Amino acid sequence: MTEPSGRRERKKAATRRKIADTALRLFLEHGYDAVGIRDVAAEADVAVTTVFSHFASKEALVFEQDGSFEQRLTRAVTDRAPHEPLIPALHREIEALVRHCLTDEAAPVWRMVDASPALRAHEESTMLRHAESLATAIAADLDPPRTATACRTLARFVVDAYALARDADDPQATVDEVFHMIEAAWEATRPS
Amino acid sequence: MTEPSGRRERKKAATRRKIADTALRLFLEHGYDAVGIRDVAAEADVAVTTVFSHFASKEALVFEQDGSFEQRLTRAVTDRAPHEPLIPALHREIEALVRHCLTDEAAPVWRMVDASPALRAHEESTMLRHAESLATAIAADLDPPRTATACRTLARFVVDAYALARDADDPQATVDEVFHMIEAAWEATRPS
DNA sequence: ACCGTAACACTAACGGTTAGGTTTAAAAAA
DNA sequence: TTTTTTAAACCTAACCGTTAGTGTTACGGT
């Protein structure tokens, strides 16, 4: 059909990035609740409707490039070294993701998220969606297969590890401790 | 101070119940999204502001008597028979709670909740709040104490069991399977 | 009988979100 | 090139949940 070539797409992407950048800047400067969509639109020099044609909601402006999270989780399962056990691979990936949240670049955003109920709620439900796709990735990639329930449960436990570690005093240690429990839970699903 | 006696309180309770009943009826009849707060207020013959003086949000109209959930979870921990192990007590309670959701009375409401993103999001975040208070209840009531992280993790796993069972094909079996994993995870936290 | 106050009402607005219909400019067709 | 089509962005105006401001009523304590 339409070969993806050209100015139109570039302009669209530029508009999108301009909106997202402007929004994040304003949010961090003045606080998420203090900045309205109309403010974002004005500062980015676009119409309000344009904002919503690029982003489904105000919260989505904050989690702009969050497609990566789901990808990284599922790839940690599917792209791992042959015969590498599942849990350590997930352990490593969650640890990396948690560490990324503590970056100087990412930390202020997460502080903002934790401060806003709307943003927290949005994050929680996207986490659950991610857990679902992680569950299917796990189910698809299992040498001795497990129950669908076991896979779904593991997936939820894994995203729990992420969530728990993110607002723990010692995120690093928390990831390890939770994964120690996850490992045991997963062992218990071994078909005898 | 003011002894809680009399007509005023009765009238207030009556108004509250009338609003909640009307709202739930309209929601089930026409769908949650199709019914506005103004519709609820008109049908209950109260002002819109009165609705919000009794309920914090539109979603709260659906989860009217949901204070019981948190209580039942924490009481399953604190009020259990002396020396009864923790996990089976939680197992029984979650099983009972899940079974309650499948009641002819409660099932349509949950179908409605599952159909509405707003309601789902609301439920998810209240679940996480419940997990937090369950975690403190667990931490307070432990013969050989465990890490705060271990308690929080267990609490989240338990509410995961509830959530997973509620939209599983065989809720009963799912509760058992998830709790089998939880039991193993909890064993792994035993101080050696 | 009186007063304080809790419950409710009314109006008007704010902020996120969407629908309707128009303009602009890129892409494809002629 | 010129024409036609299409998709991005615009504007206006509204809808809906929610809240603030400001009464008004009637219950309860004195």
XYZ file of C-alpha atoms (C1' of nucleotides) in Angstrom:
444
model
C 0.000 0.000 0.000
C 1.537 3.215 1.234
C 5.293 2.904 1.343
C 6.392 4.701 4.514
C 8.564 7.370 2.924
C 8.681 11.014 3.345
C 8.069 14.327 4.766
C 4.601 13.664 6.144
C 5.774 11.008 8.543
C 8.753 13.047 9.589
C 6.586 16.042 10.369
C 4.148 13.906 12.275
C 6.921 12.395 14.352
C 8.370 15.836 14.967
C 5.026 17.128 16.201
C 4.649 14.137 18.463
C 8.085 14.569 19.950
C 7.578 18.280 20.410
C 4.367 17.671 22.310
C 5.872 14.978 24.505
C 8.999 16.974 25.274
C 7.058 20.123 26.045
C 4.631 18.256 28.269
C 7.325 16.497 30.266
C 9.242 19.727 30.706
C 6.190 21.612 31.941
C 5.154 18.753 34.212
C 8.574 18.602 35.829
C 8.777 22.357 36.149
C 5.365 23.080 37.633
C 3.978 19.720 38.705
C 1.711 17.336 36.840
C -1.551 18.588 38.302
C -0.664 22.249 37.878
C -0.248 21.925 34.120
C -3.339 21.506 31.967
C -3.650 20.011 28.540
C -4.462 23.461 27.229
C -1.182 24.732 28.642
C 0.741 21.933 26.975
C -0.971 22.561 23.677
C -0.310 26.294 23.817
C 3.353 25.866 24.736
C 3.863 23.269 22.008
C 1.979 25.533 19.617
C -0.559 22.939 18.563
C -4.293 22.534 18.994
C -5.680 20.573 21.912
C -7.168 18.048 19.516
C -3.743 17.480 18.036
C -2.415 16.471 21.439
C -5.116 13.846 21.741
C -4.567 12.600 18.216
C -1.032 11.663 19.275
C -1.627 10.586 22.866
C -4.597 8.761 24.254
C -4.665 10.656 27.518
C -2.845 13.157 29.651
C -1.130 10.350 31.524
C 0.126 8.864 28.274
C 2.192 12.013 27.795
C 4.324 10.932 30.734
C 4.798 7.310 29.712
C 5.683 8.249 26.155
C 8.342 5.673 25.318
C 7.025 2.942 27.535
C 6.623 0.454 24.740
C 10.161 -0.572 25.598
C 9.214 -2.059 28.953
C 6.928 -4.719 27.562
C 9.412 -5.513 24.804
C 12.336 -5.866 27.182
C 10.401 -8.224 29.415
C 9.260 -10.529 26.658
C 12.653 -10.439 24.955
C 14.339 -11.351 28.196
C 12.401 -14.579 27.827
C 12.543 -15.234 24.101
C 16.041 -13.932 23.319
C 17.916 -15.482 26.197
C 20.869 -17.808 25.638
C 19.862 -21.368 24.754
C 19.301 -23.519 27.815
C 19.654 -20.559 30.111
C 17.101 -21.024 32.875
C 14.113 -18.734 32.811
C 14.154 -17.167 36.251
C 17.730 -15.838 36.262
C 17.103 -14.228 32.900
C 14.043 -12.452 34.245
C 15.951 -11.593 37.393
C 18.671 -9.861 35.425
C 16.225 -7.950 33.278
C 14.147 -6.699 36.194
C 17.301 -5.637 37.961
C 18.379 -3.678 34.913
C 14.961 -2.067 34.571
C 14.885 -1.069 38.208
C 18.371 0.361 37.971
C 17.257 2.376 34.970
C 14.512 3.989 37.039
C 17.107 5.279 39.467
C 19.023 7.079 36.759
C 19.381 10.813 37.208
C 17.445 11.149 34.003
C 14.538 8.904 34.965
C 14.290 9.422 38.717
C 12.474 12.795 38.653
C 9.830 11.369 36.390
C 9.213 8.481 38.759
C 9.056 10.823 41.699
C 6.368 12.695 39.828
C 4.503 9.484 39.056
C 4.562 8.414 42.684
C 3.145 11.794 43.672
C 0.119 11.642 41.399
C -2.691 9.141 41.997
C -3.767 9.368 38.379
C -0.281 8.523 37.146
C 0.117 5.708 39.661
C -3.174 4.178 38.577
C -2.186 4.407 34.946
C 1.139 2.743 35.652
C -0.423 -0.038 37.657
C -2.821 -1.029 34.931
C -0.202 -0.924 32.203
C 1.938 -3.152 34.433
C -0.874 -5.680 34.512
C -1.172 -5.571 30.753
C 2.552 -6.147 30.505
C 2.208 -9.086 32.877
C -0.315 -10.642 30.544
C 1.948 -10.470 27.517
C 4.858 -11.682 29.579
C 2.708 -14.625 30.591
C 2.042 -15.584 26.981
C 5.723 -15.187 26.138
C 6.607 -17.497 28.993
C 3.954 -20.034 28.068
C 5.187 -20.130 24.477
C 8.807 -20.692 25.471
C 8.866 -23.593 27.887
C 10.747 -26.781 27.433
C 8.633 -28.862 29.795
C 5.369 -26.926 29.519
C 3.555 -25.522 32.531
C -0.026 -24.616 33.273
C -1.379 -21.386 31.859
C -2.137 -20.417 35.429
C 1.441 -21.047 36.505
C 2.716 -18.818 33.702
C 0.301 -16.040 34.474
C 1.181 -16.257 38.131
C 4.888 -16.119 37.455
C 4.400 -13.108 35.214
C 2.509 -11.246 37.915
C 5.086 -12.104 40.514
C 7.787 -10.737 38.236
C 6.085 -7.403 37.744
C 5.437 -7.361 41.471
C 9.180 -7.616 41.941
C 9.622 -4.567 39.771
C 6.976 -2.579 41.603
C 8.174 -3.586 45.054
C 11.798 -2.833 44.270
C 11.025 0.552 42.810
C 9.749 2.028 46.026
C 11.921 0.094 48.444
C 14.733 1.569 50.462
C 17.266 -0.770 48.887
C 15.944 -1.636 45.426
C 18.900 -3.844 44.589
C 18.446 -6.083 47.650
C 14.684 -6.128 47.201
C 14.941 -7.509 43.696
C 17.171 -10.287 44.965
C 14.934 -11.116 47.891
C 11.736 -11.189 45.852
C 13.367 -13.306 43.186
C 14.511 -15.749 45.805
C 10.842 -16.247 46.601
C 9.878 -16.364 42.928
C 12.473 -19.032 42.278
C 10.972 -21.194 45.005
C 7.447 -20.607 43.733
C 8.476 -21.570 40.227
C 10.252 -24.696 41.412
C 6.995 -25.788 42.978
C 5.371 -25.904 39.544
C 7.787 -28.524 38.206
C 5.792 -31.425 36.776
C 7.045 -34.242 38.982
C -19.827 15.100 72.271
C -22.781 14.334 70.056
C -24.171 10.937 70.865
C -24.999 9.350 67.523
C -28.743 9.236 67.982
C -31.535 10.054 65.772
C -33.284 11.059 62.714
C -30.447 13.007 61.107
C -28.170 10.016 60.820
C -30.985 7.807 59.646
C -31.870 10.260 56.908
C -28.269 10.564 55.873
C -27.874 6.812 55.673
C -31.115 6.569 53.738
C -29.929 9.141 51.219
C -26.645 7.334 50.835
C -28.312 4.011 50.278
C -30.802 5.490 47.867
C -27.995 6.984 45.803
C -25.955 3.783 45.793
C -28.929 1.586 44.944
C -30.133 3.888 42.202
C -26.665 4.143 40.720
C -26.063 0.410 40.692
C -29.471 -0.233 39.189
C -28.943 2.309 36.404
C -25.413 1.065 35.751
C -26.570 -2.537 35.409
C -29.532 -1.534 33.275
C -27.833 0.765 30.785
C -24.114 0.223 31.270
C -21.648 2.095 33.417
C -20.457 4.457 30.721
C -23.927 5.236 29.439
C -25.096 6.571 32.793
C -23.821 9.949 33.948
C -23.589 11.308 37.433
C -26.300 13.777 36.526
C -28.560 10.884 35.582
C -27.915 9.163 38.889
C -28.566 12.348 40.814
C -31.798 13.041 38.946
C -33.102 9.494 39.364
C -32.217 9.472 43.067
C -33.773 12.925 43.364
C -30.730 14.569 44.912
C -28.288 17.235 43.785
C -25.083 16.277 42.034
C -23.084 17.732 44.885
C -24.915 15.467 47.298
C -23.739 12.434 45.370
C -20.150 13.558 45.752
C -20.617 14.360 49.420
C -21.411 10.681 49.966
C -19.072 9.090 47.418
C -15.621 10.188 46.442
C -16.025 9.378 42.776
C -18.272 7.770 40.230
C -16.366 4.514 40.565
C -16.883 4.530 44.322
C -20.594 4.161 43.658
C -19.904 0.677 42.368
C -17.574 -0.452 45.139
C -19.912 0.842 47.826
C -19.435 -1.784 50.525
C -15.848 -2.657 49.716
C -14.499 -1.803 53.132
C -15.154 -5.436 53.958
C -12.456 -6.763 51.653
C -9.542 -5.159 53.433
C -10.979 -6.090 56.812
C -11.519 -9.704 55.877
C -7.959 -10.038 54.637
C -6.333 -8.566 57.704
C -8.662 -10.439 60.053
C -7.855 -13.689 58.325
C -4.360 -13.041 59.637
C -5.015 -11.571 63.068
C -8.106 -13.560 64.076
C -6.979 -16.999 63.001
C -6.803 -19.899 65.447
C -3.690 -19.871 67.623
C -0.776 -21.654 66.011
C -2.662 -22.037 62.764
C -0.146 -21.482 60.000
C -0.468 -18.262 58.039
C -0.716 -19.437 54.477
C -3.645 -21.839 54.833
C -5.603 -19.155 56.645
C -5.049 -16.745 53.781
C -5.806 -19.512 51.325
C -9.189 -20.163 52.875
C -10.079 -16.491 52.996
C -9.145 -15.817 49.389
C -11.109 -18.842 48.324
C -14.146 -17.551 50.180
C -13.763 -14.085 48.684
C -13.465 -15.462 45.184
C -16.498 -17.652 45.674
C -18.421 -14.626 46.822
C -17.663 -12.866 43.546
C -19.317 -15.688 41.641
C -22.574 -15.304 43.510
C -25.601 -14.567 41.353
C -25.847 -11.334 43.247
C -22.247 -10.216 42.760
C -21.390 -11.670 39.359
C -23.140 -9.043 37.198
C -21.339 -6.297 39.022
C -17.984 -7.904 38.367
C -18.865 -8.406 34.739
C -19.528 -4.689 34.586
C -16.245 -3.915 36.314
C -14.327 -6.076 33.878
C -15.979 -4.252 31.001
C -14.995 -0.768 32.099
C -11.361 0.356 32.055
C -12.084 3.039 34.620
C -13.574 0.533 37.029
C -10.773 -1.949 36.445
C -8.169 0.697 37.166
C -9.966 1.716 40.319
C -10.143 -1.866 41.508
C -6.499 -2.526 40.758
C -5.273 0.380 42.789
C -7.518 -0.388 45.737
C -6.169 -3.937 45.604
C -2.666 -2.589 45.947
C -3.693 -0.490 48.914
C -5.239 -3.560 50.470
C -2.012 -5.430 49.854
C -0.132 -2.798 51.802
C -2.317 -3.085 54.868
C -2.256 -6.854 54.594
C 1.525 -6.607 54.578
C 1.580 -4.655 57.830
C -0.887 -7.069 59.393
C 1.354 -9.960 58.423
C 4.491 -8.241 59.654
C 2.874 -7.521 63.019
C 1.739 -11.100 63.511
C 4.742 -13.313 62.948
C 6.227 -15.687 65.430
C 9.661 -15.867 63.889
C 9.706 -12.428 62.219
C 10.404 -11.970 58.535
C 11.762 -9.140 56.426
C 9.451 -6.260 55.621
C 10.128 -7.066 51.985
C 9.082 -10.671 52.469
C 5.811 -9.572 54.054
C 5.050 -7.057 51.343
C 5.847 -9.624 48.704
C 3.612 -12.223 50.279
C 0.788 -9.699 50.509
C 1.056 -8.865 46.832
C 1.175 -12.495 45.863
C -1.994 -13.078 47.857
C -3.953 -10.333 46.130
C -2.534 -11.631 42.854
C -4.141 -14.947 43.690
C -7.462 -13.189 44.110
C -7.145 -11.283 40.857
C -5.937 -14.264 38.871
C -8.669 -16.525 40.192
C -11.411 -14.036 39.509
C -10.967 -14.083 35.763
C -9.860 -17.662 35.362
C -11.898 -20.417 33.785
C -11.789 -22.477 36.958
C -11.436 -20.030 39.851
C -11.434 -22.748 42.477
C -8.521 -24.647 40.933
C -6.654 -21.423 40.227
C -6.702 -20.379 43.869
C -5.264 -23.755 44.825
C -2.580 -23.662 42.177
C -1.458 -20.130 42.963
C -1.383 -20.850 46.668
C 0.746 -23.877 46.040
C 3.290 -21.498 44.557
C 2.818 -18.989 47.354
C 3.417 -21.661 49.949
C 6.728 -22.529 48.327
C 7.720 -18.879 48.064
C 6.939 -18.324 51.715
C 8.866 -21.397 52.802
C 11.886 -19.925 51.091
C 11.825 -16.979 53.478
C 12.268 -19.148 56.591
C 15.190 -17.827 58.608
C 17.504 -20.849 58.580
C -37.883 29.112 71.848
C -33.302 29.588 70.248
C -29.053 28.827 68.006
C -25.436 26.052 65.858
C -24.597 23.001 62.478
C -25.014 19.038 59.394
C -27.263 17.754 55.157
C -28.661 19.152 51.028
C -29.571 22.346 47.003
C -28.307 25.563 43.156
C -25.244 27.691 40.079
C -21.124 28.050 37.844
C -17.067 26.778 36.769
C -12.594 23.874 35.806
C -10.049 20.316 33.338
C -9.813 16.095 30.487
C -11.818 14.432 26.450
C -14.441 14.065 22.070
C -17.391 15.277 17.925
C -18.144 18.128 13.824
C -16.631 20.270 10.229
C -12.758 23.145 7.846
C -8.166 24.206 6.185
C -3.483 22.897 4.702
C -0.048 20.444 2.615
C 1.888 16.061 1.208
C 1.271 12.102 -1.894
C -0.688 9.772 -5.689
C -3.082 9.859 -10.059
C -4.125 12.064 -14.327
C 1.944 19.765 -14.698
C -2.347 19.710 -13.068
C -5.717 17.381 -10.563
C -7.421 14.530 -7.070
C -7.059 12.203 -2.854
C -5.676 11.759 1.781
C -4.120 12.581 6.275
C -2.457 15.985 9.630
C -3.677 19.640 12.047
C -7.101 23.348 13.192
C -11.258 25.568 15.518
C -15.384 25.595 17.970
C -18.340 23.796 21.014
C -19.658 20.718 23.703
C -19.902 16.475 27.255
C -18.758 14.596 31.641
C -16.653 14.080 36.201
C -15.614 16.951 39.805
C -15.250 21.030 42.911
C -16.002 25.778 44.915
C -19.017 29.130 46.511
C -23.161 30.230 48.493
C -27.459 29.661 50.254
C -31.458 27.103 52.625
C -33.611 23.852 55.497
C -34.489 21.072 59.533
C -32.541 18.462 63.180
C -30.442 18.443 67.885
C -28.722 20.471 71.985
C -29.479 24.017 75.245
